[in-house]
PDB file of C-alpha atoms in Angstrom:
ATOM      1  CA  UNK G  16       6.963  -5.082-147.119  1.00 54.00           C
ATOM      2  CA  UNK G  17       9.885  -6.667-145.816  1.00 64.00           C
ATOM      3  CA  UNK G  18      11.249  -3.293-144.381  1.00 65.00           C
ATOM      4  CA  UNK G  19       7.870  -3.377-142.068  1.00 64.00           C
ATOM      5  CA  UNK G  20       7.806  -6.673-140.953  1.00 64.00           C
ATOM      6  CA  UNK G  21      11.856  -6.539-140.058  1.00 64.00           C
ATOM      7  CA  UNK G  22      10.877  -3.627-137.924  1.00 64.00           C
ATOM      8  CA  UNK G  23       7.376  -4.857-135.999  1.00 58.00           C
ATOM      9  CA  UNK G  24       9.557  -8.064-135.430  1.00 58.00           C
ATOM     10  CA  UNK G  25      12.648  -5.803-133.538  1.00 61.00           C
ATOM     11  CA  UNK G  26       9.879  -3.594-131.557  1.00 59.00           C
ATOM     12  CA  UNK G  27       7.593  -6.861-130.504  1.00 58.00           C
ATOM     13  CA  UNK G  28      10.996  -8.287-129.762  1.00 58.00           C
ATOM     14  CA  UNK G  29      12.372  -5.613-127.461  1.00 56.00           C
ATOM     15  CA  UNK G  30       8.981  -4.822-125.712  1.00 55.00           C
ATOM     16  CA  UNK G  31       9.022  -8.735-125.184  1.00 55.00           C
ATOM     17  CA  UNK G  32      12.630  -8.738-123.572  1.00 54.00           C
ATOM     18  CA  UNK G  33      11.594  -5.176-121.825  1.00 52.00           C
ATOM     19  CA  UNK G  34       8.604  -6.644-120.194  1.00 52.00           C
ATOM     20  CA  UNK G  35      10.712  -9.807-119.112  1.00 52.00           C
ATOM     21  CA  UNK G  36      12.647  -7.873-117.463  1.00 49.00           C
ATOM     22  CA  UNK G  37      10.053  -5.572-115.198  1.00 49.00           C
ATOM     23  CA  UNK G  38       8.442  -8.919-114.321  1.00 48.00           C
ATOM     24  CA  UNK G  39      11.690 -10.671-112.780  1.00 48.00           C
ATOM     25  CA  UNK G  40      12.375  -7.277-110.928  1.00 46.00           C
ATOM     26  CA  UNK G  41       9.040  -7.128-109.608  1.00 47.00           C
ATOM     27  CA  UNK G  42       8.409 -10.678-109.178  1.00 47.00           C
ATOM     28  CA  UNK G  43      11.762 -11.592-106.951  1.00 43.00           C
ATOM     29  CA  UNK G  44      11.237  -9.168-103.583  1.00 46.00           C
ATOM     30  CA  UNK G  45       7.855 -10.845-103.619  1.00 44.00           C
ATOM     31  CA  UNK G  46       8.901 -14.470-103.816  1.00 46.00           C
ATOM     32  CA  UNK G  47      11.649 -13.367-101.456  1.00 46.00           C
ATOM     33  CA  UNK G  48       9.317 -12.186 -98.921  1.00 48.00           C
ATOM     34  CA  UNK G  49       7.014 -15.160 -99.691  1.00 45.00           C
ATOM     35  CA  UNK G  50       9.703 -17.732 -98.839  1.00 47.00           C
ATOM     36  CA  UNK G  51      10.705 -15.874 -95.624  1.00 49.00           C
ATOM     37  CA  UNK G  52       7.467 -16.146 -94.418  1.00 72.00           C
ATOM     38  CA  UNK G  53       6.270 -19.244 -96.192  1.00 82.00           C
ATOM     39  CA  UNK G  54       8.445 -20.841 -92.856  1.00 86.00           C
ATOM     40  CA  UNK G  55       6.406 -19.054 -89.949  1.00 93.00           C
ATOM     41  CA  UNK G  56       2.845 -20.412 -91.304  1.00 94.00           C
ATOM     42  CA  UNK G  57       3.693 -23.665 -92.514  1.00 92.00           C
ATOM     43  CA  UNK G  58       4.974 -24.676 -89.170  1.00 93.00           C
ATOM     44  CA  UNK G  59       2.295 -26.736 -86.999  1.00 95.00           C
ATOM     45  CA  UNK G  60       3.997 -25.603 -84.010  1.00 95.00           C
ATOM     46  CA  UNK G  61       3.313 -22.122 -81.903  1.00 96.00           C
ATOM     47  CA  UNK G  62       6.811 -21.949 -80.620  1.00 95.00           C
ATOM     48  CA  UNK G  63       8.558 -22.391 -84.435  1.00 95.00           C
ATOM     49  CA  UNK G  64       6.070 -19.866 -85.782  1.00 95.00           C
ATOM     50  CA  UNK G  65       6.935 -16.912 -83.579  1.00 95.00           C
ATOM     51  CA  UNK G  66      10.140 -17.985 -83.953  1.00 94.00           C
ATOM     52  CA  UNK G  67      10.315 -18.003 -87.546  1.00 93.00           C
ATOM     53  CA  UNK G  68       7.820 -14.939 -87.639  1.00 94.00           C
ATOM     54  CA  UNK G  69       8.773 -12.524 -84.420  1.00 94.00           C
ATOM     55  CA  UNK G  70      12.421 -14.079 -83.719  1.00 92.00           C
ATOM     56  CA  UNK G  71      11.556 -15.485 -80.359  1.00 93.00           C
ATOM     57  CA  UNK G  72       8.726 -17.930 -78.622  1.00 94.00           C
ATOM     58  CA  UNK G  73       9.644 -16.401 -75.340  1.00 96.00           C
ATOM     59  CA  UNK G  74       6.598 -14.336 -74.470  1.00 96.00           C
ATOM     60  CA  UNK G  75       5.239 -12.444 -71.348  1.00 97.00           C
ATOM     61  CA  UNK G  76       1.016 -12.188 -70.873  1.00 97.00           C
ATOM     62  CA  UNK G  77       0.586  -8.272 -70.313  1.00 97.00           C
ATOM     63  CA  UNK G  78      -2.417  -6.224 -69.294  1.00 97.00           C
ATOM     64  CA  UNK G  79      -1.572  -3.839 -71.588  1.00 97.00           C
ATOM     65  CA  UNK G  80      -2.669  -6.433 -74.688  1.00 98.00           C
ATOM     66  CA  UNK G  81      -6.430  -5.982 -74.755  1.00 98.00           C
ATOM     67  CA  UNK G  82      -7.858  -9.156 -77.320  1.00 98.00           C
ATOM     68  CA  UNK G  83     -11.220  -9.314 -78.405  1.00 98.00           C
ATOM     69  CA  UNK G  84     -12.633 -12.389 -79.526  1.00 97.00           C
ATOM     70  CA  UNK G  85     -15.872 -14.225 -78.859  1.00 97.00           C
ATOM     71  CA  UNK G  86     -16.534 -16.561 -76.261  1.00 97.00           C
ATOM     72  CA  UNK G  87     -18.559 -19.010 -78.224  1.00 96.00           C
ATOM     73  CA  UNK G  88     -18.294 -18.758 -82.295  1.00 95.00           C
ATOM     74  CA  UNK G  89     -20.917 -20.464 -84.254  1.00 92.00           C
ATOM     75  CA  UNK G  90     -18.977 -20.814 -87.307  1.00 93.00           C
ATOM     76  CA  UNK G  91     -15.359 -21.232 -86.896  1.00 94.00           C
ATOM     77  CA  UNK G  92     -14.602 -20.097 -90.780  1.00 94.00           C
ATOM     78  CA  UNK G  93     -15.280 -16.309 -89.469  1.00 96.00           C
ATOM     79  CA  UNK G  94     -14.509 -15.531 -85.725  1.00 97.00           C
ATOM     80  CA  UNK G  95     -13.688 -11.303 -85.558  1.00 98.00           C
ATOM     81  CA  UNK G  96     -10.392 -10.967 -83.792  1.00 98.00           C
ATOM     82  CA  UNK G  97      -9.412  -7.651 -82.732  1.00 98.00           C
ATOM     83  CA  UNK G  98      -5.725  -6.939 -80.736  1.00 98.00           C
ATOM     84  CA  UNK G  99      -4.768  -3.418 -79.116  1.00 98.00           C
ATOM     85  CA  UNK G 100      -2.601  -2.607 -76.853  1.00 98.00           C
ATOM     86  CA  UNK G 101      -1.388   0.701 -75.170  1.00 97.00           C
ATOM     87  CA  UNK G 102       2.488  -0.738 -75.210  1.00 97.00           C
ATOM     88  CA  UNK G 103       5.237   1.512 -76.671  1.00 96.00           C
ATOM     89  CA  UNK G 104       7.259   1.219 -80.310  1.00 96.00           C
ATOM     90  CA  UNK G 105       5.580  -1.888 -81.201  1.00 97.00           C
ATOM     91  CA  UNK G 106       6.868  -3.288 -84.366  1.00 95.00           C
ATOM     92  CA  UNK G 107       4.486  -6.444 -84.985  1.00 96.00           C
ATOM     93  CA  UNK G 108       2.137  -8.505 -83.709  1.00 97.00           C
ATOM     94  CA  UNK G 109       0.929 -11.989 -84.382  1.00 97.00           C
ATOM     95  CA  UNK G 110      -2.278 -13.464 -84.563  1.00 98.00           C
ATOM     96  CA  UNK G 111      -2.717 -17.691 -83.428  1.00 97.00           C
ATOM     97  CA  UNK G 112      -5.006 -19.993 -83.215  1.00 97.00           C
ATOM     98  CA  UNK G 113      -3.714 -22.309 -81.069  1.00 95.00           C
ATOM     99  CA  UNK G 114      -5.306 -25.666 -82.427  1.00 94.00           C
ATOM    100  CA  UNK G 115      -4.911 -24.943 -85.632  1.00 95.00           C
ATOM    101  CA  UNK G 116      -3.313 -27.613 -88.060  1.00 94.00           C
ATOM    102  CA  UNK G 117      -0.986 -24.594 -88.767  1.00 95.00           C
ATOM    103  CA  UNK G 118      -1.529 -22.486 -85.870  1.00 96.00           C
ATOM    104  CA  UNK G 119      -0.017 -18.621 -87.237  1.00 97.00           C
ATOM    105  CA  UNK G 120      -3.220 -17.068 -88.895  1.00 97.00           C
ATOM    106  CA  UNK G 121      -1.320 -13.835 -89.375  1.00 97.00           C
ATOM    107  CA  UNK G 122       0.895 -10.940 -88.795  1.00 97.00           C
ATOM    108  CA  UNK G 123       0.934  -7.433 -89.130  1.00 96.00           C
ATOM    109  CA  UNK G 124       3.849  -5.250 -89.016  1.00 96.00           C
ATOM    110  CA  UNK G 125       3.378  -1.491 -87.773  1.00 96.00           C
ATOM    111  CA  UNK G 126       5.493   1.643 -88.400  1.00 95.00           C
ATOM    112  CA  UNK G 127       5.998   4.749 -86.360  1.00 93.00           C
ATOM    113  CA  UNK G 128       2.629   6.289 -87.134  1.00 94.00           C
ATOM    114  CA  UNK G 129       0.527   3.124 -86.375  1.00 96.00           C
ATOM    115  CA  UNK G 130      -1.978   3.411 -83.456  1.00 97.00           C
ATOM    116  CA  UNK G 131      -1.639  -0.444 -82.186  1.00 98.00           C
ATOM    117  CA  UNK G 132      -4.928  -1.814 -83.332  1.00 98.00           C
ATOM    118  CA  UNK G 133      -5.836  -4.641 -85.972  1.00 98.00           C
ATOM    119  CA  UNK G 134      -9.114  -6.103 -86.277  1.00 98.00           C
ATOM    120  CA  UNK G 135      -9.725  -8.747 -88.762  1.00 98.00           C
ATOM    121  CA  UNK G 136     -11.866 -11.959 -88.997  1.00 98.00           C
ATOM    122  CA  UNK G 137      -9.631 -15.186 -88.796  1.00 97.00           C
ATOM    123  CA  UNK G 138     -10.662 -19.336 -89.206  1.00 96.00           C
ATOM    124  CA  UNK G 139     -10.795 -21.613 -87.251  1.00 96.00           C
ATOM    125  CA  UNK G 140     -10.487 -25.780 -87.036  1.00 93.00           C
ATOM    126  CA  UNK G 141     -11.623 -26.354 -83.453  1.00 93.00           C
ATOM    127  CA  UNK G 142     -12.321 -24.668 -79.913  1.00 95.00           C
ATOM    128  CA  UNK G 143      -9.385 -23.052 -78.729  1.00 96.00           C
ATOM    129  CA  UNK G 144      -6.703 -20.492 -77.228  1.00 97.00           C
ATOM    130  CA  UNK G 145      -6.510 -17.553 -79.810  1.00 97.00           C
ATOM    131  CA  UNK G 146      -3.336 -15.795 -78.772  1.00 97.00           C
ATOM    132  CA  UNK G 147      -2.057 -12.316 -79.534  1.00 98.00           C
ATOM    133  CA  UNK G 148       1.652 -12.229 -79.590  1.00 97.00           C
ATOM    134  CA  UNK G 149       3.019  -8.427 -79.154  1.00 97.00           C
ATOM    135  CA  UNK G 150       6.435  -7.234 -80.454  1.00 97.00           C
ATOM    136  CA  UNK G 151       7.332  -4.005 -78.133  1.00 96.00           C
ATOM    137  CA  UNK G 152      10.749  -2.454 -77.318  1.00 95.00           C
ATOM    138  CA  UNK G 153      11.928  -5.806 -78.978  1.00 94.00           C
ATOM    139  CA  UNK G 154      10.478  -7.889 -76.484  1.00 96.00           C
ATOM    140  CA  UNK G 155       7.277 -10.243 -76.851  1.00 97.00           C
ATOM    141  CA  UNK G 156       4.106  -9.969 -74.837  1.00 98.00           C
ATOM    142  CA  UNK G 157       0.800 -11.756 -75.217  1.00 98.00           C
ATOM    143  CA  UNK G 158      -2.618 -12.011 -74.422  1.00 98.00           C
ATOM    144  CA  UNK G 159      -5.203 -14.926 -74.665  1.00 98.00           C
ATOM    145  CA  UNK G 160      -8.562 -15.883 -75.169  1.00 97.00           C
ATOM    146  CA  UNK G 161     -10.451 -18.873 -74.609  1.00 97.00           C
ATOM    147  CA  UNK G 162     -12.855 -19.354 -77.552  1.00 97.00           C
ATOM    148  CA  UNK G 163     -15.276 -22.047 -78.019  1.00 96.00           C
ATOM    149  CA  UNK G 164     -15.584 -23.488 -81.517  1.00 95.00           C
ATOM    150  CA  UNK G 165     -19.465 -24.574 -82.969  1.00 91.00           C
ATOM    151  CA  UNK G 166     -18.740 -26.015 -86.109  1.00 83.00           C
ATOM    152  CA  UNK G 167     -15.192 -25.864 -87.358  1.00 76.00           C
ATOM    153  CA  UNK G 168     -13.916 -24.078 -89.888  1.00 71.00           C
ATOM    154  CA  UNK G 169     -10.695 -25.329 -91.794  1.00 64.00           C
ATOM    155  CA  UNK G 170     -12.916 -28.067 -93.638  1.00 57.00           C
ATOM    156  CA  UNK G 171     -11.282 -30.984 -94.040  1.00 42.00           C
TER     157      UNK G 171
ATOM    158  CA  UNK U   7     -12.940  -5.366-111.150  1.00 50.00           C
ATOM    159  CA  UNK U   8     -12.471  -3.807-108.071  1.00 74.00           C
ATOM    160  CA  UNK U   9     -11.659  -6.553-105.139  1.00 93.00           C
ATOM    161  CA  UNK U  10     -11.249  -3.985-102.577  1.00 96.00           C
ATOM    162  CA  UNK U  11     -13.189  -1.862-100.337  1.00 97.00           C
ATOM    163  CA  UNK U  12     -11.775   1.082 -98.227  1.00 97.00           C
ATOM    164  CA  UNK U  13     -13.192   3.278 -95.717  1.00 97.00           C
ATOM    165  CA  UNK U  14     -11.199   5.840 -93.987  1.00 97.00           C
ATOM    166  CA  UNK U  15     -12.170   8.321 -91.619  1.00 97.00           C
ATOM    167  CA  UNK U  16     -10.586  10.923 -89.684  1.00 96.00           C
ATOM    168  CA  UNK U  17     -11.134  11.854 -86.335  1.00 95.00           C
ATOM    169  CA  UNK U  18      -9.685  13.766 -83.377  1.00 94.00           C
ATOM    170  CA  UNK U  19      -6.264  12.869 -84.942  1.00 95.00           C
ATOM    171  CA  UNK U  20      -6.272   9.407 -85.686  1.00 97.00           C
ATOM    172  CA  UNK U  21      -7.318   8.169 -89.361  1.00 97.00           C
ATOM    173  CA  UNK U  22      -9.377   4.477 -88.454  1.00 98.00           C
ATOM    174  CA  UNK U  23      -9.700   2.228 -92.091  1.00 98.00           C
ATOM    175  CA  UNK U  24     -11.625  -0.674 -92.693  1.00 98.00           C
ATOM    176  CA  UNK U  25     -11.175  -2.341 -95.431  1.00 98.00           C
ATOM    177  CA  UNK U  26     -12.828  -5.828 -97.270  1.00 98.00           C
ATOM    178  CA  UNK U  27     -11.494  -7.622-100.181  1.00 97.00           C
ATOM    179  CA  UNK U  28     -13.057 -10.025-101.976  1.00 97.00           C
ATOM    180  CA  UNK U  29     -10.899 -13.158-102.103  1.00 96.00           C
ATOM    181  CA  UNK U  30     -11.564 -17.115-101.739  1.00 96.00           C
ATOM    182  CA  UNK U  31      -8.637 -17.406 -99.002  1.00 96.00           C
ATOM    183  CA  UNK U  32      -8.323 -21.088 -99.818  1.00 95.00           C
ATOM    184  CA  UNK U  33      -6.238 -22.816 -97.235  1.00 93.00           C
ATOM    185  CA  UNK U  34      -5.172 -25.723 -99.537  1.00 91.00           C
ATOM    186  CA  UNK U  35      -6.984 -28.193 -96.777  1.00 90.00           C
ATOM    187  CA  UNK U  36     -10.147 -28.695 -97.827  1.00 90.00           C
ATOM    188  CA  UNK U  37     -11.270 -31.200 -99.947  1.00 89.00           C
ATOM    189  CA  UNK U  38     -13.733 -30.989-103.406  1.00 89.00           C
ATOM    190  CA  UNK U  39     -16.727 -33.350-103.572  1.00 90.00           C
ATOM    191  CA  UNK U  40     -14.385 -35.878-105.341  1.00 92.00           C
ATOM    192  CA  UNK U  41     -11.899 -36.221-102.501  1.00 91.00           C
ATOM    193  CA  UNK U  42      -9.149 -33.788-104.129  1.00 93.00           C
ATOM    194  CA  UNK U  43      -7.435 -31.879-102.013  1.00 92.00           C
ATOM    195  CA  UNK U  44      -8.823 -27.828-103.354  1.00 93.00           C
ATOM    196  CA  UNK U  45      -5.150 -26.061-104.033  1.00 94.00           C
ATOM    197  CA  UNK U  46      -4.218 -23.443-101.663  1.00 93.00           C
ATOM    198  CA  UNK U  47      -4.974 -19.372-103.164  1.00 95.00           C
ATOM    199  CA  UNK U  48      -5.431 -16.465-100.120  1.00 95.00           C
ATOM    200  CA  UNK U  49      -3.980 -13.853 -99.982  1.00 96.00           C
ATOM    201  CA  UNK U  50      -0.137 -13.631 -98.888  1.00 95.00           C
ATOM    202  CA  UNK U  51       0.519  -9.886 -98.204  1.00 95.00           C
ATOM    203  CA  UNK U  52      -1.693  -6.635 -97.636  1.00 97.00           C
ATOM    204  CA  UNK U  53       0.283  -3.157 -97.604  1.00 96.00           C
ATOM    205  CA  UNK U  54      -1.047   0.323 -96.440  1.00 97.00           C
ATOM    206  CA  UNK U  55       0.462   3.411 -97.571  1.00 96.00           C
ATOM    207  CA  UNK U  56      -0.586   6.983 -96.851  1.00 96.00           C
ATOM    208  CA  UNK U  57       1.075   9.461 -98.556  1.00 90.00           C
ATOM    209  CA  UNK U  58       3.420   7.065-100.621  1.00 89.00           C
ATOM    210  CA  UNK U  59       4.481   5.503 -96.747  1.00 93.00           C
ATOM    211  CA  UNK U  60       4.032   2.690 -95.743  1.00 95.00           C
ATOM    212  CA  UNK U  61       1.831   2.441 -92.448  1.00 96.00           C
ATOM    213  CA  UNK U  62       1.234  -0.910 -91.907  1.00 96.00           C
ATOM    214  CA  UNK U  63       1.798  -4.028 -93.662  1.00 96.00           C
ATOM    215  CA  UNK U  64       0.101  -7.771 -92.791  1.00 96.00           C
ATOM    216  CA  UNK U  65       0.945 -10.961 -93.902  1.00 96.00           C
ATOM    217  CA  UNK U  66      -1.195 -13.579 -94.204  1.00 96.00           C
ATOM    218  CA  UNK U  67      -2.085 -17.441 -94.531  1.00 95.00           C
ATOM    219  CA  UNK U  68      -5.317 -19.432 -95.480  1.00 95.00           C
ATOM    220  CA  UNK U  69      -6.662 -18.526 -91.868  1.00 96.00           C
ATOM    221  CA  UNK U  70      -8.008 -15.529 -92.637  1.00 97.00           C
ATOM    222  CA  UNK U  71     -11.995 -15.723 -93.370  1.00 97.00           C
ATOM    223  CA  UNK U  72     -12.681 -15.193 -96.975  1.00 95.00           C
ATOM    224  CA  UNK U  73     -13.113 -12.408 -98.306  1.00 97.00           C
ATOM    225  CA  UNK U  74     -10.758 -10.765 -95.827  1.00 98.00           C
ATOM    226  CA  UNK U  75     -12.065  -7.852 -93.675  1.00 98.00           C
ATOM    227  CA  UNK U  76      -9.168  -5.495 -92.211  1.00 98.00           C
ATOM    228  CA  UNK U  77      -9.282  -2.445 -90.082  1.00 98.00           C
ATOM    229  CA  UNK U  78      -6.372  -0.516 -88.455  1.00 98.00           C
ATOM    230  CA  UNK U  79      -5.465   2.526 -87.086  1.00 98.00           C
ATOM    231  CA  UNK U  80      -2.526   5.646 -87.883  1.00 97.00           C
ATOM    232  CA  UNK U  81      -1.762   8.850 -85.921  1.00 96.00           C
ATOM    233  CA  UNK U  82      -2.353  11.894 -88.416  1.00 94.00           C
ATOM    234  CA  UNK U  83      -4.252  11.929 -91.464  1.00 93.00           C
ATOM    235  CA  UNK U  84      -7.142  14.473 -92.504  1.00 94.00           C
ATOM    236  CA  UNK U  85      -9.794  14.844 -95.182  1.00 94.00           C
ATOM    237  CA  UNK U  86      -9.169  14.406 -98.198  1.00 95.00           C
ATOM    238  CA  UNK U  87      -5.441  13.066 -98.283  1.00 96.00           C
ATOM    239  CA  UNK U  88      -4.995   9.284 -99.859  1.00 96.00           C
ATOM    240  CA  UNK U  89      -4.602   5.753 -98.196  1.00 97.00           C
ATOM    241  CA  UNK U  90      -3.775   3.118-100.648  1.00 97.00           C
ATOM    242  CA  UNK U  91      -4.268  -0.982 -99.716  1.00 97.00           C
ATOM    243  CA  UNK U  92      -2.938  -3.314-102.116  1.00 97.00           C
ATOM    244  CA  UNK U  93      -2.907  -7.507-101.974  1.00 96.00           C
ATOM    245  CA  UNK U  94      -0.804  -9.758-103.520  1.00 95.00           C
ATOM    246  CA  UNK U  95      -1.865 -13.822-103.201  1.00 94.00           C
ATOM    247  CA  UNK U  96       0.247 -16.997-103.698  1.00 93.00           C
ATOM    248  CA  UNK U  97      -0.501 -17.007-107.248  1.00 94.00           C
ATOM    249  CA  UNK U  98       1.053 -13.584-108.008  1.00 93.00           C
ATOM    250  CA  UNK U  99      -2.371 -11.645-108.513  1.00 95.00           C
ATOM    251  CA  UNK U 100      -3.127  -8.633-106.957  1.00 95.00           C
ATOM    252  CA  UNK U 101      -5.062  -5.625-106.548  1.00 96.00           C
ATOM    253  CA  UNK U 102      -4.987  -1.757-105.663  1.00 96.00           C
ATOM    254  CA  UNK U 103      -7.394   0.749-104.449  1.00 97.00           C
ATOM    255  CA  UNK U 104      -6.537   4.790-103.543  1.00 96.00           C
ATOM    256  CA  UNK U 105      -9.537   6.475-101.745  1.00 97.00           C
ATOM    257  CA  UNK U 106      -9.102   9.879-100.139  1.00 97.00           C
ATOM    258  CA  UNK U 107      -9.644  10.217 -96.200  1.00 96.00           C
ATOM    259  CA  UNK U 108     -13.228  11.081 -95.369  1.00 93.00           C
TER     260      UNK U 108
END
């Protein structure tokens, strides 16, 4: 009797520490990540965010950027967003809405094989400038749209 | 419970997905009827692999409308071969979904 419960004691014991262990391995590259970007989207300002999220505010409007959004959005909780662009090696982009209480909505990071296109549906607090922030050749190019909030859509 | 939705389709070279999850994306602004602030859960990270690489990953804050709808686009990619989306929020929870290319 004793025998078995000495030995369901060791296994429960060792799948306990085992289990421990996978879920601090697992757990920290997340967190890390988390943190690192926890910076670009708490940040209230535009320049800080692409900053903290694309290493530079410093950003030229290009042709090339082709952003879709409506002109006048009923409901400000869902306004579709869509960014492509025909620009070479890009590496990220960022999507902003510029009057945001925290502005940085999102961003997307691309790899060899990506064709540059991201559609998505973001919110939004109150009418204004949605930008799309490009990351090509390591250089920064943007487009913008004007977009006309109904009823916003952060809540508050 | 599957939170995720995939469609991918290949054509002339280029694999197009769209994908929805179903998630509140709480911002951590809003307010409850009582006055209390409603604590912040969306979704922090989305990841795309097709054949075990990585094609394109997204991070994200409460801005993104709930129940998040995604679509983006790869060179390559034909019928029948796998794309995988998973999401991880700011609580740790996640999800994963494998659907073949149609």
């Amino acid at each position: 009797m004793n025998e078995i419960r000495r030995k369901l004691l060791k296994t429960t014991m060792g799948l306990g520490a085992l289990l421990t262990t996978i879920g601090a391995g697992l757990l920290i590259p997340q967190r890390a990540l988390a943190a690192y970007m926890a910076e670009a989207f708490a940040t209230k300002d535009v320049s800080t965010a692409l900053i903290a999220a694309l290493g530079s505010d410093s950003h030229t409007p290009s042709d090339a950027i082709k952003l879709k959004a409506p002109d006048i959005a009923e409901n400000g909780a869902v306004v579709p967003v869509t960014v492509s662009s025909t620009l070479p090696n890009v590496e990220s982009i960022a999507i902003i809405a510029s009057a945001n209480q925290f502005p940085l909505t999102s961003t997307y990071r691309l790899s060899s094989m990506s064709v540059v296109f991201i559609s998505t549906r973001i919110k939004m607090g109150e009418s204004a400038k949605v930008l799309a922030v490009v990351k090509s050749d390591g250089k920064l190019y943007s487009a913008t749209k004007e977009v006309k909030v109904i009823i916003g859509g952060c809540g508050g | 419970m599957a939170s995720i939705k995939i469609r991918a389709k290949s054509k002339d070279g280029v694999t197009t997905v769209k994908t929805l999850m179903s998630h509140p994306m709480e911002t951590g602004l809003r307010k409850d009827e009582s006055g209390k602030l409603i604590p912040a859960h969306h979704i922090t990270e989305v990841t795309a692999e097709y054949n075990g690489n990585v094609v394109m990953s997204a991070n994200w804050s409460g801005a993104i409308s709930n129940n998040p709808y995604l679509s983006f686009k790869f060179k390559g990619g034909a019928s029948g071969e796998k794309v995988k989306i998973t999401w991880v929020d700011n609580k740790g929870e996640g999800d994963s979904l494998e659907v073949a290319i149609k």
